[in-house]
PDB file of C-alpha atoms in Angstrom:
ATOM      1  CA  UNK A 269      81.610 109.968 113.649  1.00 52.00           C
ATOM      2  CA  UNK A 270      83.291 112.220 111.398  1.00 55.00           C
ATOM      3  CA  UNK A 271      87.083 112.541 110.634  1.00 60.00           C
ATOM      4  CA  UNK A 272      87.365 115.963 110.089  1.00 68.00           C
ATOM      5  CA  UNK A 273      88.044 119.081 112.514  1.00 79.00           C
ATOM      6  CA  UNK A 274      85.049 120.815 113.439  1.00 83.00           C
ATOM      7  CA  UNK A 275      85.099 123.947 111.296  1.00 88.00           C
ATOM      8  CA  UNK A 276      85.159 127.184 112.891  1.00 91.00           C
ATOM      9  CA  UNK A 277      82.232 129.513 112.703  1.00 93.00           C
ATOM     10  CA  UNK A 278      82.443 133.471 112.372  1.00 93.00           C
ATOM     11  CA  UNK A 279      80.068 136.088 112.755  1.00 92.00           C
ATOM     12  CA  UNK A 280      81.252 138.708 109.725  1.00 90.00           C
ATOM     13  CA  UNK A 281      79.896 142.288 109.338  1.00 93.00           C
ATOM     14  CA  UNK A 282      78.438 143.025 105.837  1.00 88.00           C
ATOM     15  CA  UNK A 283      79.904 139.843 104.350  1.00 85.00           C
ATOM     16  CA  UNK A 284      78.712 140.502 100.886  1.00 82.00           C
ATOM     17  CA  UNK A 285      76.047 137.528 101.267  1.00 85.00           C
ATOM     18  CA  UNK A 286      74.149 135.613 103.686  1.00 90.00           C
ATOM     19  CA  UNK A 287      76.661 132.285 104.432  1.00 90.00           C
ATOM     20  CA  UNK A 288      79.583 130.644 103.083  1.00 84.00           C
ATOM     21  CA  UNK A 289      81.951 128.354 103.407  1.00 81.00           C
ATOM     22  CA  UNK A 290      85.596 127.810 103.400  1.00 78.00           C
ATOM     23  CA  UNK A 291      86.541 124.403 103.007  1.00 73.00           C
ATOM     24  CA  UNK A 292      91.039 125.571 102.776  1.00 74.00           C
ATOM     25  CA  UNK A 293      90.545 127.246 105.804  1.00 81.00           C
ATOM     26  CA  UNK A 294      87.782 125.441 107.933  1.00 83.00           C
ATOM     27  CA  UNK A 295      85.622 128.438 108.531  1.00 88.00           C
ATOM     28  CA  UNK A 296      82.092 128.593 108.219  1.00 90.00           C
ATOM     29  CA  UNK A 297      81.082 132.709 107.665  1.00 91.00           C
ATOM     30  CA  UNK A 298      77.458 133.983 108.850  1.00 92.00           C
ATOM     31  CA  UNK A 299      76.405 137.497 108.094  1.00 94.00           C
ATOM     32  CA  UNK A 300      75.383 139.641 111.321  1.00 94.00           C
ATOM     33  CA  UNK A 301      72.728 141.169 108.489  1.00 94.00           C
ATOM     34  CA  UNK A 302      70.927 137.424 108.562  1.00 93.00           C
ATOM     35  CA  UNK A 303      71.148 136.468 112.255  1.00 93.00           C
ATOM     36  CA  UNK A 304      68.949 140.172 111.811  1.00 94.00           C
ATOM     37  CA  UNK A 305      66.823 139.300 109.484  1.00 94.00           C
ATOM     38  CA  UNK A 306      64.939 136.314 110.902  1.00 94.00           C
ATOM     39  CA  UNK A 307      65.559 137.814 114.736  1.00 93.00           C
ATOM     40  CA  UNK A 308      62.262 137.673 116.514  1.00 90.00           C
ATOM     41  CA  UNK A 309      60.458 135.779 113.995  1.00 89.00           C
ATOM     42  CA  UNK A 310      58.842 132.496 115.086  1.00 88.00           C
ATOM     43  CA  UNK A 311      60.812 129.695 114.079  1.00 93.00           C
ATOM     44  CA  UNK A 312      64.195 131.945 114.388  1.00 95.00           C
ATOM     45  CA  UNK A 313      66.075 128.703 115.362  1.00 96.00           C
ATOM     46  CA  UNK A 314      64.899 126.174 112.692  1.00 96.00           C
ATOM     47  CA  UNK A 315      65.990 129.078 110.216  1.00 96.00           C
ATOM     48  CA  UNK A 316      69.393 129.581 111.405  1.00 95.00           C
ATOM     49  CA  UNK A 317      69.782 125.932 111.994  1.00 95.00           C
ATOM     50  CA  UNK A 318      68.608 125.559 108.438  1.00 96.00           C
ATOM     51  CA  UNK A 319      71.542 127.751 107.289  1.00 94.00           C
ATOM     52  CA  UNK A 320      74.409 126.582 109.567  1.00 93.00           C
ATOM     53  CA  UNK A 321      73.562 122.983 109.173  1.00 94.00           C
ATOM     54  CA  UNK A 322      73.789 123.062 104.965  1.00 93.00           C
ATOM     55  CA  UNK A 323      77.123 124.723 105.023  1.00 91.00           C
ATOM     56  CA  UNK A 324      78.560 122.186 107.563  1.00 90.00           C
ATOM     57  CA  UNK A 325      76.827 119.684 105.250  1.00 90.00           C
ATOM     58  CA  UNK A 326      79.210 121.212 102.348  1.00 87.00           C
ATOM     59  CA  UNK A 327      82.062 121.307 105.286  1.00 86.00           C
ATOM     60  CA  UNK A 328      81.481 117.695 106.466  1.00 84.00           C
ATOM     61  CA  UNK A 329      80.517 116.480 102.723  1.00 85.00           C
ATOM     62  CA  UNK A 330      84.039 117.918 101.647  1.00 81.00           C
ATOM     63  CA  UNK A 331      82.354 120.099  98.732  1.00 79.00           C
ATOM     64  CA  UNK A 332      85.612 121.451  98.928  1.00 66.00           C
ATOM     65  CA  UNK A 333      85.595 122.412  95.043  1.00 56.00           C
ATOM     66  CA  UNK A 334      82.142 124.317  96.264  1.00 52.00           C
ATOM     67  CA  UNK A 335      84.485 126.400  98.352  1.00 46.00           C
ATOM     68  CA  UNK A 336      82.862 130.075  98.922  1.00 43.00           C
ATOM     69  CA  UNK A 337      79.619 129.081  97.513  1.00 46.00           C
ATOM     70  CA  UNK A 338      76.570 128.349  99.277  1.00 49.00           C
ATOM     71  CA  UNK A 339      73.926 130.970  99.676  1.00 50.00           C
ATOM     72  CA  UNK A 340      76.769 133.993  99.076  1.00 45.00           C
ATOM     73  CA  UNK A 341      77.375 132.595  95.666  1.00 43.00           C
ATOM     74  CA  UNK A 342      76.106 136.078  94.248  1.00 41.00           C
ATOM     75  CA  UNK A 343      78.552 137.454  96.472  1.00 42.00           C
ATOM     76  CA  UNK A 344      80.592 139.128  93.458  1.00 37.00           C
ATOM     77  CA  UNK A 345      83.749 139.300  95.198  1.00 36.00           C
ATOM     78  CA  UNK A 346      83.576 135.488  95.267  1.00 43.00           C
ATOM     79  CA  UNK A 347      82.762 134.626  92.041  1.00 40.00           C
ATOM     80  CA  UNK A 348      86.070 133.607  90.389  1.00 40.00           C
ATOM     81  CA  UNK A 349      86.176 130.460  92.172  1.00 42.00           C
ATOM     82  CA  UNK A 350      86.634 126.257  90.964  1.00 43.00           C
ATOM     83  CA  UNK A 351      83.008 126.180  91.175  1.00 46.00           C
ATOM     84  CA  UNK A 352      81.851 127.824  87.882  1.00 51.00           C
ATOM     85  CA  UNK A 353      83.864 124.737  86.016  1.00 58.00           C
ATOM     86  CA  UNK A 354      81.573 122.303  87.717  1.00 69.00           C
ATOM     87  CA  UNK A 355      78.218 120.852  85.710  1.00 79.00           C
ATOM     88  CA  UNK A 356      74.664 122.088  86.597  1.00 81.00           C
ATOM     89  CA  UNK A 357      73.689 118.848  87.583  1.00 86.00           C
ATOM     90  CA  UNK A 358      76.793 118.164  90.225  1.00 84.00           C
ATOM     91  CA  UNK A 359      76.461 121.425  91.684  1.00 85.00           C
ATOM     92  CA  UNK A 360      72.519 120.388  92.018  1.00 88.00           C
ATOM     93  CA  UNK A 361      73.781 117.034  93.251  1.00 90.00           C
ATOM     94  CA  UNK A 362      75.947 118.999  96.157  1.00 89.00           C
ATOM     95  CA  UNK A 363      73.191 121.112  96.722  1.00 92.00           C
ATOM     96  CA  UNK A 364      70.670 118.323  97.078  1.00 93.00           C
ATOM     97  CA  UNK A 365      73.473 116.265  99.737  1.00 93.00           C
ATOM     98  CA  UNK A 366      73.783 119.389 101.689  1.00 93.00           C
ATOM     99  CA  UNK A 367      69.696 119.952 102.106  1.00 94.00           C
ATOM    100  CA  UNK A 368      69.724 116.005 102.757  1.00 95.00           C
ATOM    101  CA  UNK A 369      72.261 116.165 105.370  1.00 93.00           C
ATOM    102  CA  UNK A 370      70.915 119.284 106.533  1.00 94.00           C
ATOM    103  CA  UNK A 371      67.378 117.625 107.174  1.00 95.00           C
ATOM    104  CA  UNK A 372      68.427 114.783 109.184  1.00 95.00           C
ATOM    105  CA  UNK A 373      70.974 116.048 111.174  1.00 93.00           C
ATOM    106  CA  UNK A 374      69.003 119.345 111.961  1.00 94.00           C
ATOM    107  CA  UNK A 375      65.633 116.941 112.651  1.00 95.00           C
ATOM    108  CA  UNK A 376      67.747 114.549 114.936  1.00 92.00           C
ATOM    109  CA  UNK A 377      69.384 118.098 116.791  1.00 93.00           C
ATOM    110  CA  UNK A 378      65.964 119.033 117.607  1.00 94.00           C
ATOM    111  CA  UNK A 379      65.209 121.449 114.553  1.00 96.00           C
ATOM    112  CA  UNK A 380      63.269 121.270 112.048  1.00 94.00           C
ATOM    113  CA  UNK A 381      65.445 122.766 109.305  1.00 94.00           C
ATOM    114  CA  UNK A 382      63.627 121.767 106.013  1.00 95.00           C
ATOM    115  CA  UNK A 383      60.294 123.067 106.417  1.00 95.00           C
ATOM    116  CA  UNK A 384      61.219 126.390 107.847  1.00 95.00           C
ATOM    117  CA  UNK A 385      63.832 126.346 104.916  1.00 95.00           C
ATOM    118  CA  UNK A 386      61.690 127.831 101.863  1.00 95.00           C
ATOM    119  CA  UNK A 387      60.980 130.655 103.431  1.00 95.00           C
ATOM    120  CA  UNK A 388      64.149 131.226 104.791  1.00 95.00           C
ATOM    121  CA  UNK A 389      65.560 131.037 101.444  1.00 93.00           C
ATOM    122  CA  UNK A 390      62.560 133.403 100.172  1.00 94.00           C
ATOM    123  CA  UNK A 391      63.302 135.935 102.853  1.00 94.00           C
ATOM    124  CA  UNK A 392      67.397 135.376 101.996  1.00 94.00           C
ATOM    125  CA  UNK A 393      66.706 136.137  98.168  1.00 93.00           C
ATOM    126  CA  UNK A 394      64.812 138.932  98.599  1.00 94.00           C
ATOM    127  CA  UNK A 395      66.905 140.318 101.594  1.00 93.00           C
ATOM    128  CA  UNK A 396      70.113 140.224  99.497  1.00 92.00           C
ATOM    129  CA  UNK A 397      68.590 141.390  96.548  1.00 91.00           C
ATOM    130  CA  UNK A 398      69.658 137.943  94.880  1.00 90.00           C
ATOM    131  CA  UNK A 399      68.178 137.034  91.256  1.00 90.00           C
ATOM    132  CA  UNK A 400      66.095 133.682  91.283  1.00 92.00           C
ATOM    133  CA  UNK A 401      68.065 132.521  88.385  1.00 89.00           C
ATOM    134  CA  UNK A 402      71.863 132.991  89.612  1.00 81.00           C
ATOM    135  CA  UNK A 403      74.467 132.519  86.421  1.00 77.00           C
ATOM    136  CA  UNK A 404      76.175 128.876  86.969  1.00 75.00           C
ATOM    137  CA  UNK A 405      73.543 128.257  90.395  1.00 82.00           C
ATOM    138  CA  UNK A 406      70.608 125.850  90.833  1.00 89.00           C
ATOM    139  CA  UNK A 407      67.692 128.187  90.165  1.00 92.00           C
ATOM    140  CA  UNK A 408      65.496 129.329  93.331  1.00 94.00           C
ATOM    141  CA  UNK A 409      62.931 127.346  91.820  1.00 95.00           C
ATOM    142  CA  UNK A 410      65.380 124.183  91.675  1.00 94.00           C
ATOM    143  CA  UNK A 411      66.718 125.055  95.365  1.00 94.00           C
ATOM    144  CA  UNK A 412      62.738 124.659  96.766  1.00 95.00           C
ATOM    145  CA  UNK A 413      61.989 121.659  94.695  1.00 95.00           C
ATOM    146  CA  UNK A 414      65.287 120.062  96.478  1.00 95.00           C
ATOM    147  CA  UNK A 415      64.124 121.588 100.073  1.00 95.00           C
ATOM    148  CA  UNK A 416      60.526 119.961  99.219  1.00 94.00           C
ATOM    149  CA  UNK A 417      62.222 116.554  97.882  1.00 93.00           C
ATOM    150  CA  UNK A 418      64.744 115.930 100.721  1.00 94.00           C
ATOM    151  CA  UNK A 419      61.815 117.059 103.490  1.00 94.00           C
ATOM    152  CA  UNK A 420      60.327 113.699 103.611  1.00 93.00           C
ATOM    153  CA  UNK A 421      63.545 111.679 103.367  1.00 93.00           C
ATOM    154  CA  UNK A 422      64.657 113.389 106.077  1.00 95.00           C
ATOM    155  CA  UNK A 423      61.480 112.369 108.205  1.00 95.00           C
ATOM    156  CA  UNK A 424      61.848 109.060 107.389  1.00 95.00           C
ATOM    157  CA  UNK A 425      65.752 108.679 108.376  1.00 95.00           C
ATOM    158  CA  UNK A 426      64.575 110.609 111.622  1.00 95.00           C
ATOM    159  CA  UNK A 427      61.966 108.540 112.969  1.00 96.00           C
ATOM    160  CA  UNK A 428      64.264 105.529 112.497  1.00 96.00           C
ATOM    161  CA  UNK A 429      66.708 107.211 114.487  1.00 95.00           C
ATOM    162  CA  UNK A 430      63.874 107.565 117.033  1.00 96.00           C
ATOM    163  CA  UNK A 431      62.610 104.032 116.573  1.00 97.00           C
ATOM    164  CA  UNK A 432      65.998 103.124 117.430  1.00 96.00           C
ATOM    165  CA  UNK A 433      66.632 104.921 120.050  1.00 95.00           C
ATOM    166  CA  UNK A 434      63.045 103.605 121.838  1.00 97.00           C
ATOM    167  CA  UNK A 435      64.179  99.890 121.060  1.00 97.00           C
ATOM    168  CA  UNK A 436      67.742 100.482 122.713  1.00 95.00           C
ATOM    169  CA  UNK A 437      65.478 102.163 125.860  1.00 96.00           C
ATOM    170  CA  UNK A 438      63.861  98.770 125.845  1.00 97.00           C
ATOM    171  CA  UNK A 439      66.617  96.483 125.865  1.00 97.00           C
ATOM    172  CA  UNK A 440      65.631  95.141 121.846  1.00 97.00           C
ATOM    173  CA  UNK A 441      69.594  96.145 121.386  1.00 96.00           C
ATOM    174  CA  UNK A 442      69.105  93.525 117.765  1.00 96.00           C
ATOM    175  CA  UNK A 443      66.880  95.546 115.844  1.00 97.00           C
ATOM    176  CA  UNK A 444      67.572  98.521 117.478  1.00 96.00           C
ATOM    177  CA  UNK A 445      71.129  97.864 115.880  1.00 95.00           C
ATOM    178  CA  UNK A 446      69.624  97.290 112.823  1.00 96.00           C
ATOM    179  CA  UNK A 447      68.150 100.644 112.814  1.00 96.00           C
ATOM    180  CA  UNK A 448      71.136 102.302 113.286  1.00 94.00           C
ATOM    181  CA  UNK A 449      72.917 100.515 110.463  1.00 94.00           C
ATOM    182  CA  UNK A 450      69.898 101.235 108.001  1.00 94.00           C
ATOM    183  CA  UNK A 451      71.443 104.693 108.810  1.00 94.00           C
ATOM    184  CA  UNK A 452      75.102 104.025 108.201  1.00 92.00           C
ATOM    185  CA  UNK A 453      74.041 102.576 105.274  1.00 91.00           C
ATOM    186  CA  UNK A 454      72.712 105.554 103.550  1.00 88.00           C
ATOM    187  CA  UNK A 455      75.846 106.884 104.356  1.00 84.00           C
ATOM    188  CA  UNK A 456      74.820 109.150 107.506  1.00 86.00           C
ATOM    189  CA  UNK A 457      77.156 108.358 110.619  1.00 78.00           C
ATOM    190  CA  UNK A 458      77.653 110.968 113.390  1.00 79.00           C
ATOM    191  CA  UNK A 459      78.526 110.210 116.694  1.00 77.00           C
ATOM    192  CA  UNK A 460      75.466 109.748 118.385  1.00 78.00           C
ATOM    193  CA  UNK A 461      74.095 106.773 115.812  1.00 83.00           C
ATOM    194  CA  UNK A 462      77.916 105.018 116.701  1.00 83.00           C
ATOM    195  CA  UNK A 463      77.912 105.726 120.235  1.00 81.00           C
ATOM    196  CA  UNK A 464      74.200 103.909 120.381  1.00 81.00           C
TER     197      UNK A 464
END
């Protein structure tokens, strides 16, 4: 449903920071150091989905003037970038779309992104040695009140993706429909709500 390229993903070697990415070049960067971290731990795939889904949220979102930002903003060799000029509140505003976007699309993938996402951010911060208040970043405490916020909204756009997938199964093609476009509506479209 989406009119951009799919962005490519890379697995980088001490990348300076967990996951960026790079809207001028379509690339989505992972560090090998946080596939490690969470390796083995219950839950390994909600937290990875968790990560790669909010920085193709920033991809798909074009948060293009968020460029190289994401978790790795403390990445110092990435800090002179358009981002710094942006207000606290927009760059809360991205980060709140992202975690959003993140949410549904992870939920309707089969993970469950958002409540696995705390403590992959906890684990992330202390990891990477990252400061809970970040210079020109929502604060870690901002981050988890977004994660907590969006969790529910996310539920609820989920189980009316659900509801209208069980209505289509039954033939009720009418409201299952009008599931679907409650959706589109709130500004969500990916293939599979179009293709139903």
């Amino acid at each position: 449903g989406n009119k951009k390229f799919d962005p490519e993903l890379k697995f980088i070697k001490d990348l300076g920071g967990p996951a960026f990415f790079n809207s001028d070049e379509g690339i989505i960067e992972i560090d090998k150091k946080l596939i490690k971290l969470f390796c083995g731990e219950e839950n390994f795939k909600d937290k990875i989905a968790f990560i790669l889904a909010h920085e193709l949220a920033h991809y798909y979102l074009e948060h293009g003037w968020m460029q190289h930002t994401g978790l790795s903003y403390a990445n110092n060799v990435r800090r002179d970038l358009k981002y710094k000029s942006y207000s606290y509140e927009e760059k809360l505003e991205a980060e709140s779309q992202a975690d959003i976007y993140a949410g549904f699309y992870g939920l309707i993938s089969g993970y469950n992104v958002l409540e696995y996402a705390e403590n992959a951010m906890d684990r992330i911060y202390i990891s990477y040695n990252l400061s809970r208040s970040l210079k020109g970043y929502p604060t870690y405490n901002d981050r988890v009140k977004i994660i907590n916020d969006k969790k529910e909204q996310a539920k609820k756009l989920a189980n009316i993706f659900e509801i209208a997938n069980v209505l289509l199964k039954f033939g009720k093609y009418s409201l299952s429909k009008e599931c679907y476009e409650t959706i589109l509506k709130s500004n969500f479209n990916s293939r599979e709500i179009f293709n139903n």
